[in-house]
Amino acid sequence: MRPAESPRGRVRVVRTLGWTSPLEVANGLAHRDGALCLLSDPNLAGSRSFIAADPDQIRIEDRTDADLFGALTDQGLDAGVVGLAAYDAGARAATGPRASVWPDLMLARYPALLVFHHDQDRLEAVGWGEDERAAHVACGRAEAWAARARPVSVPAPPAAD
């Protein structure tokens, strides 16, 4: 366990766990709210994959000003944040108001996540909190996700040829 403070004051705790396949962990979390699985090619040097669930903050941004990504500087969005920007994110600044079919930017903050270091067969549980106790609780949540890993079953193809 390594507690550390992030640049904006949130405490981070990291624990090393025994290796588990990220696909098997993702399979065990498939039906959780906000389940997130970001996979990397395990054959690339230094590649890492990330798995998380149960975000504690979700932000949806549709902006007409040019500062779409300004939300990323808000208090509390310094760690454990994943974002998805629309292809034409922020176009309203140039084109004016338009129907919002897809948000310009979606952000989710995860207080815990699992980090898979493929080239080292190392798995880390990471937790963030306002204090060390909260960070340990969040880290424990990530450890529990790893324990829920389930083998992935590959369905038969729909046709023989």
Short mmCIF file of C-alpha atoms in Angstrom, two decimals:
data_model
loop_
_atom_site.label_atom_id
_atom_site.label_comp_id
_atom_site.label_asym_id
_atom_site.label_seq_id
_atom_site.Cartn_x
_atom_site.Cartn_y
_atom_site.Cartn_z
CA MET A 1 0.00 0.00 0.00
CA ARG A 2 1.42 3.31 -1.08
CA PRO A 3 -0.59 6.36 -0.02
CA ALA A 4 0.22 9.53 -1.93
CA GLU A 5 -1.42 12.90 -2.40
CA SER A 6 -2.49 14.05 -5.85
CA PRO A 7 -1.73 17.61 -7.00
CA ARG A 8 -5.15 18.88 -5.85
CA GLY A 9 -5.28 17.16 -2.49
CA ARG A 10 -7.00 13.81 -3.08
CA VAL A 11 -5.21 10.86 -1.50
CA ARG A 12 -4.26 7.84 -3.63
CA VAL A 13 -3.61 4.29 -2.42
CA VAL A 14 -2.11 1.58 -4.65
CA ARG A 15 -1.96 -2.16 -3.88
CA THR A 16 -0.32 -4.83 -6.03
CA LEU A 17 -2.47 -7.91 -6.64
CA GLY A 18 -1.87 -11.28 -8.27
CA TRP A 19 -2.20 -11.27 -12.05
CA THR A 20 -5.66 -11.81 -13.52
CA SER A 21 -6.73 -11.45 -17.13
CA PRO A 22 -8.39 -8.07 -17.79
CA LEU A 23 -10.98 -9.78 -20.01
CA GLU A 24 -11.98 -12.08 -17.17
CA VAL A 25 -12.27 -9.16 -14.74
CA ALA A 26 -14.32 -7.19 -17.30
CA ASN A 27 -16.57 -10.22 -17.73
CA GLY A 28 -17.21 -10.26 -13.98
CA LEU A 29 -18.19 -6.57 -14.04
CA ALA A 30 -20.15 -6.53 -17.30
CA HIS A 31 -23.45 -5.52 -15.70
CA ARG A 32 -22.20 -2.87 -13.25
CA ASP A 33 -23.18 0.78 -13.57
CA GLY A 34 -20.64 2.73 -15.55
CA ALA A 35 -18.49 -0.33 -16.23
CA LEU A 36 -15.36 0.72 -18.10
CA CYS A 37 -12.83 -1.48 -19.88
CA LEU A 38 -9.97 0.14 -21.79
CA LEU A 39 -7.84 -2.61 -23.32
CA SER A 40 -4.36 -2.27 -24.79
CA ASP A 41 -2.43 -4.68 -26.96
CA PRO A 42 -0.72 -6.94 -24.40
CA ASN A 43 2.18 -7.53 -26.80
CA LEU A 44 3.32 -3.89 -26.82
CA ALA A 45 6.06 -2.94 -24.39
CA GLY A 46 4.70 -0.83 -21.56
CA SER A 47 1.06 -1.38 -22.47
CA ARG A 48 -1.55 -1.07 -19.76
CA SER A 49 -5.26 -1.78 -19.59
CA PHE A 50 -7.74 -0.17 -17.19
CA ILE A 51 -10.98 -1.42 -15.66
CA ALA A 52 -13.38 0.44 -13.39
CA ALA A 53 -17.05 0.64 -12.42
CA ASP A 54 -19.42 2.71 -10.31
CA PRO A 55 -18.32 6.29 -11.09
CA ASP A 56 -19.07 8.76 -8.28
CA GLN A 57 -19.39 11.75 -10.62
CA ILE A 58 -20.72 12.03 -14.14
CA ARG A 59 -20.64 15.25 -16.14
CA ILE A 60 -22.25 15.88 -19.51
CA GLU A 61 -21.13 19.03 -21.27
CA ASP A 62 -22.75 20.75 -24.23
CA ARG A 63 -20.98 24.05 -24.67
CA THR A 64 -21.33 27.04 -26.95
CA ASP A 65 -18.09 28.61 -25.80
CA ALA A 66 -14.63 27.54 -26.88
CA ASP A 67 -13.65 26.27 -23.40
CA LEU A 68 -15.23 22.82 -23.71
CA PHE A 69 -12.36 21.11 -21.92
CA GLY A 70 -12.26 23.68 -19.11
CA ALA A 71 -14.33 21.22 -17.05
CA LEU A 72 -11.21 19.10 -16.71
CA THR A 73 -9.66 21.75 -14.47
CA ASP A 74 -12.53 21.65 -11.97
CA GLN A 75 -11.81 20.64 -8.38
CA GLY A 76 -11.96 16.86 -7.91
CA LEU A 77 -11.35 16.01 -11.55
CA ASP A 78 -7.63 15.46 -11.12
CA ALA A 79 -7.51 11.65 -10.96
CA GLY A 80 -9.57 8.67 -12.03
CA VAL A 81 -11.39 10.66 -14.73
CA VAL A 82 -12.25 9.24 -18.12
CA GLY A 83 -13.67 11.42 -20.87
CA LEU A 84 -15.30 10.88 -24.21
CA ALA A 85 -15.45 13.82 -26.61
CA ALA A 86 -17.78 13.86 -29.60
CA TYR A 87 -16.18 14.02 -33.03
CA ASP A 88 -17.40 17.58 -33.47
CA ALA A 89 -16.99 18.57 -29.82
CA GLY A 90 -17.28 22.27 -29.28
CA ALA A 91 -18.56 22.99 -32.80
CA ARG A 92 -21.37 25.08 -31.33
CA ALA A 93 -18.82 27.85 -30.74
CA ALA A 94 -18.41 28.11 -34.52
CA THR A 95 -21.85 27.05 -35.78
CA GLY A 96 -24.14 28.31 -33.03
CA PRO A 97 -26.83 26.32 -31.26
CA ARG A 98 -27.83 22.99 -32.77
CA ALA A 99 -29.74 19.92 -31.65
CA SER A 100 -27.85 17.87 -29.09
CA VAL A 101 -27.88 14.34 -30.53
CA TRP A 102 -24.72 13.35 -28.68
CA PRO A 103 -23.07 15.36 -25.89
CA ASP A 104 -19.93 17.30 -26.74
CA LEU A 105 -18.12 15.84 -23.75
CA MET A 106 -18.91 13.18 -21.16
CA LEU A 107 -16.75 12.80 -18.06
CA ALA A 108 -16.90 10.09 -15.41
CA ARG A 109 -14.80 10.08 -12.25
CA TYR A 110 -13.96 6.66 -10.87
CA PRO A 111 -12.79 6.58 -7.23
CA ALA A 112 -11.22 3.17 -7.88
CA LEU A 113 -9.73 1.34 -10.84
CA LEU A 114 -7.60 -1.62 -11.78
CA VAL A 115 -4.42 -1.12 -13.80
CA PHE A 116 -3.05 -4.11 -15.75
CA HIS A 117 0.67 -3.83 -16.63
CA HIS A 118 0.81 -6.45 -19.40
CA ASP A 119 4.56 -6.71 -19.90
CA GLN A 120 5.10 -7.28 -16.16
CA ASP A 121 2.05 -9.48 -15.46
CA ARG A 122 1.32 -7.02 -12.67
CA LEU A 123 -2.09 -5.87 -11.53
CA GLU A 124 -2.62 -2.83 -9.32
CA ALA A 125 -5.72 -1.73 -7.46
CA VAL A 126 -5.89 2.06 -7.15
CA GLY A 127 -8.20 4.05 -4.91
CA TRP A 128 -8.67 7.81 -4.44
CA GLY A 129 -10.36 9.60 -1.58
CA GLU A 130 -10.60 12.86 0.32
CA ASP A 131 -8.54 11.22 3.08
CA GLU A 132 -6.46 8.07 3.52
CA ARG A 133 -9.35 6.05 4.94
CA ALA A 134 -11.60 6.83 1.94
CA ALA A 135 -8.75 5.99 -0.46
CA HIS A 136 -8.26 2.60 1.26
CA VAL A 137 -12.00 1.86 1.01
CA ALA A 138 -11.96 2.72 -2.70
CA CYS A 139 -8.86 0.59 -3.25
CA GLY A 140 -10.62 -2.33 -1.51
CA ARG A 141 -13.51 -1.93 -3.93
CA ALA A 142 -11.12 -2.37 -6.87
CA GLU A 143 -9.62 -5.46 -5.21
CA ALA A 144 -13.10 -6.96 -4.93
CA TRP A 145 -13.62 -6.46 -8.67
CA ALA A 146 -10.49 -8.49 -9.41
CA ALA A 147 -11.84 -11.26 -7.20
CA ARG A 148 -15.04 -11.37 -9.30
CA ALA A 149 -13.17 -12.38 -12.47
CA ARG A 150 -15.02 -14.98 -14.56
CA PRO A 151 -13.74 -16.99 -17.50
CA VAL A 152 -14.89 -15.63 -20.84
CA SER A 153 -16.94 -18.05 -22.90
CA VAL A 154 -16.73 -17.64 -26.64
CA PRO A 155 -20.06 -18.38 -28.32
CA ALA A 156 -20.22 -20.69 -31.30
CA PRO A 157 -20.28 -18.94 -34.67
CA PRO A 158 -23.75 -18.41 -36.11
CA ALA A 159 -22.89 -20.54 -39.18
CA ALA A 160 -20.45 -23.34 -39.83
CA ASP A 161 -19.05 -21.63 -42.95
#
